[in-house]
Short mmCIF file of N, CA, C and O in Angstrom, two decimals:
data_model
loop_
_atom_site.label_atom_id
_atom_site.label_comp_id
_atom_site.label_asym_id
_atom_site.label_seq_id
_atom_site.Cartn_x
_atom_site.Cartn_y
_atom_site.Cartn_z
N UNK A 10 -16.80 27.61 -47.93
CA UNK A 10 -15.31 26.82 -49.16
C UNK A 10 -14.94 27.64 -49.89
O UNK A 10 -13.84 27.33 -50.86
N UNK A 11 -16.14 28.07 -51.01
CA UNK A 11 -15.50 29.06 -52.18
C UNK A 11 -14.77 30.16 -51.18
O UNK A 11 -13.38 30.30 -51.88
N UNK A 12 -14.13 30.63 -50.24
CA UNK A 12 -13.93 31.75 -49.99
C UNK A 12 -12.86 31.39 -49.91
O UNK A 12 -11.50 31.94 -50.05
N UNK A 13 -12.52 30.07 -49.25
CA UNK A 13 -11.43 28.96 -48.48
C UNK A 13 -10.23 29.07 -50.04
O UNK A 13 -8.99 29.27 -50.18
N UNK A 14 -10.73 28.54 -50.92
CA UNK A 14 -10.67 28.70 -52.81
C UNK A 14 -10.33 29.51 -52.65
O UNK A 14 -8.70 30.09 -53.05
N UNK A 15 -10.75 30.28 -52.85
CA UNK A 15 -9.80 32.00 -53.79
C UNK A 15 -9.27 32.49 -52.38
O UNK A 15 -8.29 33.33 -53.06
N UNK A 16 -8.86 32.30 -51.36
CA UNK A 16 -7.56 32.83 -50.69
C UNK A 16 -6.78 32.09 -50.88
O UNK A 16 -5.42 32.06 -50.87
N UNK A 17 -6.82 30.14 -50.78
CA UNK A 17 -5.56 30.13 -51.49
C UNK A 17 -4.88 30.44 -52.82
O UNK A 17 -3.84 30.43 -52.89
N UNK A 18 -6.21 30.34 -53.74
CA UNK A 18 -5.79 30.69 -55.19
C UNK A 18 -4.77 32.29 -55.26
O UNK A 18 -4.28 32.73 -55.96
N UNK A 19 -5.39 33.58 -53.83
CA UNK A 19 -4.87 34.18 -53.81
C UNK A 19 -3.28 34.45 -53.47
O UNK A 19 -2.54 34.39 -53.34
N UNK A 20 -3.61 33.66 -52.41
CA UNK A 20 -2.21 33.11 -51.34
C UNK A 20 -1.21 32.39 -52.31
O UNK A 20 -0.17 32.59 -52.54
N UNK A 21 -0.73 32.07 -54.20
CA UNK A 21 -0.53 31.15 -54.52
C UNK A 21 0.04 32.43 -55.49
O UNK A 21 1.16 32.52 -55.87
N UNK A 22 -1.24 33.75 -55.51
CA UNK A 22 -0.87 34.32 -56.76
C UNK A 22 0.14 35.24 -55.69
O UNK A 22 1.05 35.46 -56.91
N UNK A 23 -0.15 35.48 -54.76
CA UNK A 23 1.18 36.70 -53.85
C UNK A 23 2.50 36.23 -53.78
O UNK A 23 3.23 36.88 -54.33
N UNK A 24 2.28 34.98 -53.73
CA UNK A 24 3.48 34.09 -53.64
C UNK A 24 4.42 34.16 -54.21
O UNK A 24 5.72 34.91 -55.10
N UNK A 25 3.67 33.98 -56.08
CA UNK A 25 4.38 34.67 -57.32
C UNK A 25 5.04 35.36 -57.49
O UNK A 25 6.40 35.88 -57.12
N UNK A 26 3.94 36.31 -57.25
CA UNK A 26 4.06 37.91 -57.53
C UNK A 26 5.76 38.06 -56.51
O UNK A 26 6.62 39.44 -56.74
N UNK A 27 6.41 37.90 -55.64
CA UNK A 27 6.55 38.20 -54.18
C UNK A 27 8.30 37.18 -54.56
O UNK A 27 8.94 37.35 -54.03
N UNK A 28 7.59 36.31 -55.61
CA UNK A 28 9.24 34.66 -55.36
C UNK A 28 10.00 35.55 -56.53
O UNK A 28 9.36 36.34 -57.55
N UNK A 29 11.19 34.77 -56.68
CA UNK A 29 12.32 35.00 -57.76
C UNK A 29 11.76 34.58 -58.56
O UNK A 29 10.59 33.68 -58.77
N UNK A 30 11.92 35.42 -59.86
CA UNK A 30 11.79 35.14 -61.59
C UNK A 30 12.86 33.63 -61.95
O UNK A 30 13.93 34.13 -62.01
N UNK A 31 12.81 32.88 -61.89
CA UNK A 31 13.29 31.55 -61.57
C UNK A 31 14.28 31.40 -63.30
O UNK A 31 15.22 30.93 -63.57
N UNK A 32 13.04 31.92 -64.49
CA UNK A 32 14.07 31.64 -65.21
C UNK A 32 14.33 33.18 -66.16
O UNK A 32 16.03 32.51 -66.40
N UNK A 33 14.53 34.19 -65.58
CA UNK A 33 15.56 35.40 -65.53
C UNK A 33 16.47 34.78 -64.40
O UNK A 33 17.56 35.11 -65.62
N UNK A 34 16.92 33.93 -63.72
CA UNK A 34 17.42 34.22 -63.05
C UNK A 34 18.69 32.89 -63.83
O UNK A 34 19.99 33.30 -63.96
N UNK A 35 17.87 31.57 -64.48
CA UNK A 35 18.98 31.10 -65.23
C UNK A 35 19.58 31.58 -66.64
O UNK A 35 20.20 31.37 -67.02
N UNK A 36 18.15 32.94 -67.17
CA UNK A 36 18.71 33.43 -68.31
C UNK A 36 20.48 34.22 -67.73
O UNK A 36 21.27 34.44 -68.50
N UNK A 37 20.34 35.01 -67.17
CA UNK A 37 21.77 35.64 -66.77
C UNK A 37 22.39 34.82 -65.94
O UNK A 37 23.74 35.08 -66.41
N UNK A 38 22.43 33.92 -65.60
CA UNK A 38 23.45 33.11 -65.14
C UNK A 38 23.84 32.36 -66.48
O UNK A 38 25.46 31.90 -66.60
N UNK A 39 23.52 31.92 -66.85
CA UNK A 39 23.72 31.78 -68.65
C UNK A 39 24.91 32.50 -69.65
O UNK A 39 26.13 32.23 -70.06
N UNK A 40 24.71 34.32 -69.85
CA UNK A 40 24.97 35.15 -69.92
C UNK A 40 26.53 35.11 -68.94
O UNK A 40 27.09 35.29 -69.70
N UNK A 41 25.95 34.61 -67.95
CA UNK A 41 27.44 35.03 -66.68
C UNK A 41 28.43 33.79 -66.76
O UNK A 41 29.69 34.33 -66.76
N UNK A 42 28.46 33.18 -67.21
CA UNK A 42 28.87 31.31 -67.36
C UNK A 42 29.88 31.30 -68.46
O UNK A 42 31.35 30.67 -68.47
N UNK A 43 29.79 32.42 -69.14
CA UNK A 43 30.75 32.91 -70.32
C UNK A 43 32.18 33.65 -69.72
O UNK A 43 32.94 33.78 -70.04
N UNK A 44 32.13 33.87 -68.99
CA UNK A 44 33.08 34.74 -68.45
C UNK A 44 34.11 33.91 -67.25
O UNK A 44 32.90 32.95 -66.60
N UNK A 45 35.08 34.21 -67.37
CA UNK A 45 35.95 32.87 -65.82
C UNK A 45 35.47 33.28 -64.10
O UNK A 45 35.65 34.26 -64.06
N UNK A 46 35.15 32.21 -63.56
CA UNK A 46 35.22 32.25 -62.18
C UNK A 46 36.46 32.77 -61.02
O UNK A 46 37.08 32.59 -61.53
N UNK A 47 35.62 33.27 -60.88
CA UNK A 47 37.03 34.25 -59.56
C UNK A 47 37.00 33.26 -58.55
O UNK A 47 35.20 33.25 -57.47
N UNK A 48 37.55 32.99 -57.36
CA UNK A 48 37.63 32.72 -56.02
C UNK A 48 36.95 34.16 -55.21
O UNK A 48 37.17 35.00 -55.90
N UNK A 49 36.76 34.62 -54.08
CA UNK A 49 36.43 34.90 -53.08
C UNK A 49 37.70 35.56 -53.44
O UNK A 49 37.66 37.42 -53.33
N UNK A 50 39.00 35.46 -52.97
CA UNK A 50 40.28 35.83 -52.69
C UNK A 50 40.54 36.56 -54.05
O UNK A 50 40.94 37.96 -54.36
N UNK A 51 39.99 36.51 -55.50
CA UNK A 51 40.92 36.87 -57.15
C UNK A 51 39.39 37.58 -56.56
O UNK A 51 39.86 38.77 -57.73
N UNK A 52 38.71 37.93 -56.55
CA UNK A 52 37.58 38.58 -57.19
C UNK A 52 38.20 40.12 -56.34
O UNK A 52 38.24 40.99 -56.64
N UNK A 53 38.58 39.85 -54.50
CA UNK A 53 38.48 40.78 -54.23
C UNK A 53 40.31 41.61 -54.67
O UNK A 53 40.55 42.81 -55.17
N UNK A 54 41.36 40.79 -54.73
CA UNK A 54 42.09 41.32 -55.20
C UNK A 54 42.72 41.78 -56.81
O UNK A 54 42.79 43.29 -57.39
N UNK A 55 41.92 41.04 -57.41
CA UNK A 55 41.18 41.69 -59.49
C UNK A 55 40.56 42.97 -59.41
O UNK A 55 41.43 44.04 -60.38
N UNK A 56 39.70 43.01 -57.72
CA UNK A 56 39.10 44.51 -58.47
C UNK A 56 38.39 45.56 -57.72
O UNK A 56 38.59 46.48 -57.27
N UNK A 57 38.85 45.27 -56.35
CA UNK A 57 38.45 45.72 -55.26
C UNK A 57 39.66 46.54 -54.93
O UNK A 57 39.62 47.54 -54.23
N UNK A 58 41.03 45.69 -54.52
CA UNK A 58 42.50 46.60 -53.76
C UNK A 58 43.10 47.18 -54.24
O UNK A 58 42.30 48.20 -53.16
N UNK A 59 42.58 47.48 -55.30
CA UNK A 59 43.18 49.18 -55.36
C UNK A 59 42.67 50.41 -55.79
O UNK A 59 42.88 51.24 -55.53
N UNK A 60 40.90 49.66 -55.23
CA UNK A 60 40.30 50.49 -55.17
C UNK A 60 40.02 51.17 -53.80
O UNK A 60 39.53 51.79 -53.50
N UNK A 61 41.16 50.11 -52.41
CA UNK A 61 40.24 50.86 -51.13
C UNK A 61 39.62 50.59 -50.51
O UNK A 61 39.28 50.56 -49.85
N UNK A 62 38.84 48.90 -51.20
CA UNK A 62 37.29 48.51 -50.23
C UNK A 62 38.16 47.13 -49.30
O UNK A 62 39.34 46.17 -50.25
N UNK A 63 38.13 46.92 -48.29
CA UNK A 63 38.44 46.16 -47.21
C UNK A 63 37.67 44.78 -48.06
O UNK A 63 36.65 44.82 -47.98
N UNK A 64 38.66 44.03 -47.18
CA UNK A 64 38.58 42.73 -47.88
C UNK A 64 37.33 42.25 -47.15
O UNK A 64 36.62 41.79 -47.69
N UNK A 65 36.39 42.61 -45.98
CA UNK A 65 35.58 42.18 -45.60
C UNK A 65 34.46 42.59 -45.80
O UNK A 65 32.81 41.71 -46.66
N UNK A 66 34.06 43.68 -46.57
CA UNK A 66 33.31 44.33 -48.04
C UNK A 66 32.67 43.53 -49.15
O UNK A 66 32.05 42.95 -49.20
N UNK A 67 34.55 43.33 -49.81
CA UNK A 67 34.16 42.77 -51.17
C UNK A 67 33.63 41.29 -50.68
O UNK A 67 32.64 40.29 -51.09
N UNK A 68 34.03 40.80 -49.79
CA UNK A 68 33.63 39.18 -48.49
C UNK A 68 32.38 38.99 -48.92
O UNK A 68 31.28 38.17 -48.94
N UNK A 69 32.11 39.57 -47.67
CA UNK A 69 30.27 39.82 -47.84
C UNK A 69 28.81 40.34 -49.31
O UNK A 69 28.81 39.21 -49.34
N UNK A 70 29.63 41.30 -50.16
CA UNK A 70 29.19 40.93 -50.76
C UNK A 70 29.14 40.05 -52.05
O UNK A 70 27.85 39.70 -52.62
N UNK A 71 30.28 38.98 -52.28
CA UNK A 71 30.43 38.54 -52.76
C UNK A 71 29.68 37.09 -52.59
O UNK A 71 29.23 36.44 -53.24
N UNK A 72 29.72 36.57 -51.20
CA UNK A 72 28.65 35.67 -50.55
C UNK A 72 27.03 35.98 -50.30
O UNK A 72 26.23 35.17 -51.04
N UNK A 73 27.44 36.90 -50.09
CA UNK A 73 25.59 37.72 -49.38
C UNK A 73 24.56 38.21 -51.09
O UNK A 73 23.60 37.00 -50.50
N UNK A 74 25.70 38.68 -51.83
CA UNK A 74 24.48 38.44 -53.24
C UNK A 74 24.53 37.59 -54.13
O UNK A 74 23.42 37.44 -54.50
N UNK A 75 24.65 36.54 -53.41
CA UNK A 75 24.78 35.24 -54.30
C UNK A 75 23.42 34.47 -53.71
O UNK A 75 22.86 34.05 -54.16
N UNK A 76 23.29 34.40 -52.31
CA UNK A 76 22.89 33.71 -51.51
C UNK A 76 21.44 34.59 -52.38
O UNK A 76 20.16 34.12 -51.99
N UNK A 77 21.02 36.02 -51.80
CA UNK A 77 19.78 36.71 -51.97
C UNK A 77 19.21 36.49 -53.52
O UNK A 77 17.95 36.28 -54.18
N UNK A 78 20.70 36.33 -54.82
CA UNK A 78 20.83 36.63 -55.86
C UNK A 78 19.78 35.16 -56.90
O UNK A 78 19.14 35.35 -57.98
N UNK A 79 21.82 33.92 -56.33
CA UNK A 79 21.18 32.84 -56.99
C UNK A 79 21.45 33.14 -58.29
O UNK A 79 22.00 32.14 -58.74
N UNK A 80 22.80 34.05 -58.48
CA UNK A 80 23.37 34.31 -58.82
C UNK A 80 24.92 34.19 -59.12
O UNK A 80 24.82 34.06 -57.61
N UNK A 81 25.64 33.34 -60.12
CA UNK A 81 27.46 33.49 -59.75
C UNK A 81 28.01 34.09 -59.67
O UNK A 81 28.33 34.78 -60.57
N UNK A 82 27.90 34.52 -58.38
CA UNK A 82 28.92 35.89 -58.17
C UNK A 82 29.97 35.69 -58.63
O UNK A 82 30.79 36.93 -58.59
N UNK A 83 30.76 34.34 -59.19
CA UNK A 83 32.35 34.49 -59.31
C UNK A 83 32.36 35.33 -60.01
O UNK A 83 33.76 35.67 -60.72
N UNK A 84 31.78 35.20 -61.36
CA UNK A 84 31.74 35.67 -62.65
C UNK A 84 30.75 37.02 -62.84
O UNK A 84 31.27 37.98 -63.93
N UNK A 85 30.61 37.44 -61.64
CA UNK A 85 30.47 39.09 -61.44
C UNK A 85 31.67 39.95 -61.91
O UNK A 85 31.98 39.93 -60.60
N UNK A 86 30.93 41.24 -62.45
CA UNK A 86 31.72 42.42 -62.37
C UNK A 86 31.47 43.03 -61.86
O UNK A 86 30.31 43.54 -62.11
N UNK A 87 32.15 44.57 -61.90
CA UNK A 87 31.91 45.75 -61.00
C UNK A 87 31.80 46.67 -61.81
O UNK A 87 31.05 46.84 -61.35
N UNK A 88 31.50 46.89 -63.47
CA UNK A 88 30.45 47.09 -64.38
C UNK A 88 29.59 46.97 -64.65
O UNK A 88 28.36 47.56 -65.45
N UNK A 89 29.23 45.23 -64.41
CA UNK A 89 27.61 45.60 -64.40
C UNK A 89 26.75 46.08 -63.45
O UNK A 89 26.68 45.86 -62.13
N UNK A 90 25.95 45.73 -64.31
CA UNK A 90 24.20 46.86 -64.20
C UNK A 90 23.39 46.01 -63.07
O UNK A 90 23.03 45.14 -63.03
N UNK A 91 23.23 46.84 -61.61
CA UNK A 91 22.95 46.01 -60.90
C UNK A 91 21.02 45.93 -61.40
O UNK A 91 20.27 43.98 -61.36
N UNK A 92 20.18 46.49 -62.11
CA UNK A 92 18.95 46.02 -63.19
C UNK A 92 19.19 45.59 -64.32
O UNK A 92 18.54 44.89 -64.76
N UNK A 93 20.15 46.10 -64.98
CA UNK A 93 19.81 45.88 -66.61
C UNK A 93 20.42 45.19 -67.11
O UNK A 93 20.40 44.12 -67.67
N UNK A 94 21.72 44.19 -66.02
CA UNK A 94 22.47 43.85 -66.55
C UNK A 94 21.58 42.10 -65.35
O UNK A 94 21.72 40.40 -65.92
N UNK A 95 21.90 42.64 -64.66
CA UNK A 95 21.14 40.90 -63.17
C UNK A 95 20.09 40.89 -62.86
O UNK A 95 20.00 40.51 -62.48
N UNK A 96 19.98 41.93 -63.39
CA UNK A 96 18.17 41.50 -62.95
C UNK A 96 17.66 41.55 -61.80
O UNK A 96 17.00 40.74 -61.48
N UNK A 97 18.66 42.15 -60.52
CA UNK A 97 18.23 42.00 -59.33
C UNK A 97 16.66 42.05 -58.19
O UNK A 97 16.32 41.56 -57.91
N UNK A 98 15.84 43.12 -59.83
CA UNK A 98 14.33 43.42 -58.65
C UNK A 98 13.53 41.99 -59.19
O UNK A 98 12.41 41.89 -58.73
N UNK A 99 14.27 40.94 -60.09
CA UNK A 99 13.29 39.78 -60.95
C UNK A 99 14.05 38.48 -59.95
O UNK A 99 12.96 37.82 -59.95
N UNK A 100 15.26 38.50 -59.94
CA UNK A 100 15.88 37.49 -59.67
C UNK A 100 16.07 36.92 -57.88
O UNK A 100 15.95 36.28 -57.63
N UNK A 101 15.59 38.41 -56.77
CA UNK A 101 15.92 38.30 -55.49
C UNK A 101 14.12 38.16 -54.96
O UNK A 101 13.30 38.08 -55.79
N UNK A 102 14.06 37.54 -54.14
CA UNK A 102 12.87 37.82 -53.23
C UNK A 102 12.24 39.10 -53.04
O UNK A 102 13.53 40.60 -52.50
N UNK A 103 11.76 39.83 -52.62
CA UNK A 103 10.57 41.18 -52.89
C UNK A 103 11.56 41.32 -51.40
O UNK A 103 11.75 42.71 -51.85
N UNK A 104 11.95 41.12 -50.56
CA UNK A 104 12.26 41.72 -49.52
C UNK A 104 13.79 41.42 -49.30
O UNK A 104 14.40 41.51 -48.18
N UNK A 105 14.50 40.97 -50.27
CA UNK A 105 16.30 40.85 -50.33
C UNK A 105 16.57 42.37 -49.16
O UNK A 105 17.69 41.47 -48.86
N UNK A 106 16.68 43.05 -49.90
CA UNK A 106 17.34 44.61 -49.19
C UNK A 106 16.71 44.34 -47.57
O UNK A 106 18.06 44.95 -46.92
N UNK A 107 15.93 43.98 -46.72
CA UNK A 107 16.00 44.19 -45.35
C UNK A 107 16.77 42.98 -44.82
O UNK A 107 17.39 43.04 -44.38
N UNK A 108 17.16 41.70 -45.48
CA UNK A 108 17.76 40.39 -45.23
C UNK A 108 19.31 41.01 -45.23
O UNK A 108 19.64 40.56 -45.17
N UNK A 109 19.59 41.66 -46.64
CA UNK A 109 20.75 42.66 -46.89
C UNK A 109 21.62 43.11 -45.85
O UNK A 109 22.49 43.00 -44.92
N UNK A 110 20.16 44.13 -45.41
CA UNK A 110 20.80 45.07 -44.19
C UNK A 110 20.63 44.47 -42.40
O UNK A 110 22.12 45.30 -42.10
N UNK A 111 20.27 43.64 -42.43
CA UNK A 111 19.65 42.92 -41.54
C UNK A 111 21.38 42.24 -40.62
O UNK A 111 21.79 42.43 -40.30
N UNK A 112 21.83 41.03 -42.00
CA UNK A 112 23.01 40.75 -42.11
C UNK A 112 24.03 42.27 -42.21
O UNK A 112 25.43 41.33 -41.49
N UNK A 113 24.30 42.57 -42.95
CA UNK A 113 25.07 43.85 -42.66
C UNK A 113 25.08 44.39 -41.47
O UNK A 113 25.85 44.48 -40.63
N UNK A 114 24.40 44.12 -40.89
CA UNK A 114 24.00 44.91 -39.44
C UNK A 114 24.87 43.69 -38.40
O UNK A 114 25.72 43.97 -37.67
N UNK A 115 24.09 42.27 -38.57
CA UNK A 115 25.14 41.64 -38.34
C UNK A 115 26.49 40.43 -38.90
O UNK A 115 27.70 40.56 -37.30
N UNK A 116 26.86 40.99 -39.77
CA UNK A 116 28.47 41.34 -39.52
C UNK A 116 29.41 42.52 -39.45
O UNK A 116 30.80 42.07 -39.09
N UNK A 117 29.06 43.04 -39.57
CA UNK A 117 29.47 44.81 -39.23
C UNK A 117 29.56 45.91 -38.28
O UNK A 117 30.00 46.56 -37.29
N UNK A 118 27.70 45.71 -37.28
CA UNK A 118 27.78 45.85 -36.34
C UNK A 118 26.95 47.27 -36.60
O UNK A 118 27.42 48.36 -36.37
N UNK A 119 27.16 47.57 -38.43
CA UNK A 119 26.22 49.07 -38.93
C UNK A 119 24.80 48.54 -39.53
O UNK A 119 25.12 48.07 -40.00
N UNK A 120 24.27 49.60 -38.79
CA UNK A 120 22.47 49.12 -39.53
C UNK A 120 22.58 50.58 -40.46
O UNK A 120 22.83 51.50 -40.16
N UNK A 121 22.69 49.49 -42.11
CA UNK A 121 21.65 50.44 -43.09
C UNK A 121 21.23 51.06 -43.35
O UNK A 121 20.25 51.45 -44.44
N UNK A 122 19.45 49.90 -41.94
CA UNK A 122 17.87 50.90 -42.34
C UNK A 122 17.51 51.42 -43.09
O UNK A 122 16.46 51.70 -43.51
N UNK A 123 18.29 52.39 -42.99
CA UNK A 123 17.95 54.24 -43.38
C UNK A 123 18.62 54.34 -44.17
O UNK A 123 17.63 55.45 -44.77
N UNK A 124 19.40 54.14 -44.68
CA UNK A 124 20.12 54.51 -45.90
C UNK A 124 20.30 53.56 -47.00
O UNK A 124 21.50 54.47 -48.22
N UNK A 125 20.41 52.46 -47.02
CA UNK A 125 20.07 51.60 -47.86
C UNK A 125 19.21 50.84 -49.01
O UNK A 125 17.66 50.70 -48.29
N UNK A 126 19.26 51.95 -50.30
CA UNK A 126 18.25 51.42 -50.66
C UNK A 126 19.19 51.30 -52.46
O UNK A 126 19.34 51.99 -53.27
N UNK A 127 18.78 49.54 -52.75
CA UNK A 127 19.63 49.31 -54.43
C UNK A 127 20.16 50.07 -54.89
O UNK A 127 19.76 49.80 -56.24
N UNK A 128 18.09 50.57 -55.15
CA UNK A 128 17.55 51.68 -56.30
C UNK A 128 18.16 53.05 -56.27
O UNK A 128 18.75 52.85 -58.14
N UNK A 129 18.74 52.73 -55.81
CA UNK A 129 20.42 54.10 -56.16
C UNK A 129 21.70 53.68 -56.70
O UNK A 129 22.05 54.86 -57.00
N UNK A 130 21.60 52.68 -56.65
CA UNK A 130 23.03 51.79 -57.50
C UNK A 130 22.58 51.85 -58.69
O UNK A 130 22.06 50.76 -58.84
N UNK A 131 23.59 52.17 -59.50
CA UNK A 131 23.65 51.23 -60.56
C UNK A 131 24.02 50.62 -60.95
O UNK A 131 23.91 49.39 -61.65
N UNK A 132 25.59 50.13 -60.48
CA UNK A 132 26.04 49.20 -61.19
C UNK A 132 26.66 48.58 -59.21
O UNK A 132 27.01 48.92 -58.45
N UNK A 133 27.18 47.46 -59.60
CA UNK A 133 28.36 46.71 -58.88
C UNK A 133 28.90 47.41 -58.11
O UNK A 133 29.31 47.59 -56.84
N UNK A 134 29.69 48.01 -58.70
CA UNK A 134 30.58 48.69 -58.35
C UNK A 134 30.14 49.74 -57.32
O UNK A 134 30.87 50.19 -56.31
N UNK A 135 29.32 51.11 -58.19
CA UNK A 135 28.88 51.75 -56.84
C UNK A 135 28.09 50.37 -55.39
O UNK A 135 28.60 51.94 -54.15
N UNK A 136 27.56 49.89 -55.69
CA UNK A 136 26.85 49.48 -54.26
C UNK A 136 28.43 49.22 -53.14
O UNK A 136 28.24 49.23 -52.39
N UNK A 137 29.30 48.17 -53.62
CA UNK A 137 30.20 47.94 -52.86
C UNK A 137 30.99 49.19 -52.41
O UNK A 137 31.73 49.40 -50.97
N UNK A 138 31.57 50.42 -52.93
CA UNK A 138 32.37 51.36 -52.91
C UNK A 138 30.86 52.17 -51.75
O UNK A 138 31.33 52.51 -50.60
N UNK A 139 29.60 51.98 -51.74
CA UNK A 139 28.60 52.72 -50.51
C UNK A 139 28.88 51.96 -49.66
O UNK A 139 29.66 52.55 -48.17
N UNK A 140 28.48 50.34 -49.68
CA UNK A 140 28.85 50.23 -48.60
C UNK A 140 30.65 50.05 -47.51
O UNK A 140 30.71 50.08 -46.46
N UNK A 141 31.43 50.46 -48.41
CA UNK A 141 33.03 50.37 -47.92
C UNK A 141 32.79 51.38 -47.20
O UNK A 141 33.73 52.09 -46.38
N UNK A 142 32.80 52.41 -47.79
CA UNK A 142 32.47 53.85 -47.62
C UNK A 142 30.91 54.30 -46.09
O UNK A 142 31.83 54.73 -44.88
N UNK A 143 30.68 52.86 -46.08
CA UNK A 143 30.28 53.38 -44.46
C UNK A 143 30.74 52.34 -43.61
O UNK A 143 30.73 53.50 -42.56
N UNK A 144 31.33 51.49 -43.58
CA UNK A 144 31.96 50.54 -42.17
C UNK A 144 32.73 51.57 -42.39
O UNK A 144 34.05 51.88 -41.19
N UNK A 145 33.95 52.32 -43.66
CA UNK A 145 34.95 52.98 -42.79
C UNK A 145 34.75 54.70 -42.41
O UNK A 145 35.73 54.31 -41.65
N UNK A 146 33.53 54.69 -42.85
CA UNK A 146 33.27 56.14 -41.60
C UNK A 146 33.04 55.71 -40.18
O UNK A 146 33.34 56.66 -39.51
N UNK A 147 32.60 54.96 -40.13
CA UNK A 147 32.29 54.17 -38.94
C UNK A 147 33.52 54.46 -38.36
O UNK A 147 33.83 54.65 -37.25
N UNK A 148 34.11 53.58 -38.81
CA UNK A 148 35.77 52.75 -37.99
C UNK A 148 36.68 54.85 -37.72
O UNK A 148 37.28 54.36 -36.59
N UNK A 149 36.18 55.60 -38.14
CA UNK A 149 36.96 56.66 -37.99
C UNK A 149 36.70 57.93 -37.41
O UNK A 149 37.40 57.99 -36.33
N UNK A 150 35.24 57.16 -37.45
CA UNK A 150 34.52 58.12 -35.90
C UNK A 150 35.03 57.45 -34.57
O UNK A 150 35.39 57.15 -34.09
#
């Protein structure tokens, strides 16, 4: 009986360690709330179109990152730091990178699992440019 009880508490502790920090998520969303919300098309046109980013990549980041992080990506800007401003390691589930790579494969037919490391990107802009480059490199081949 004690072993079972210890297992239950151990499972709860592990779940807490692997799940998003909801207080941090709320704090970041409060910070973002002061910015104007942009539609997916406005986000693309205002920040990515002139940089040569294709619309499907911008749309993917806009929708998928909101899903993984719980952050209002309509208010996120290219210069936002993934860790220092958005706290992605804290607000996302521990394995969000795996889901991101799987969803990218499903959406674009491109497997990023061997080269996608979100810790290597400082800003949202670096992430979007990387994804765009990956997609355009495959399309040129």
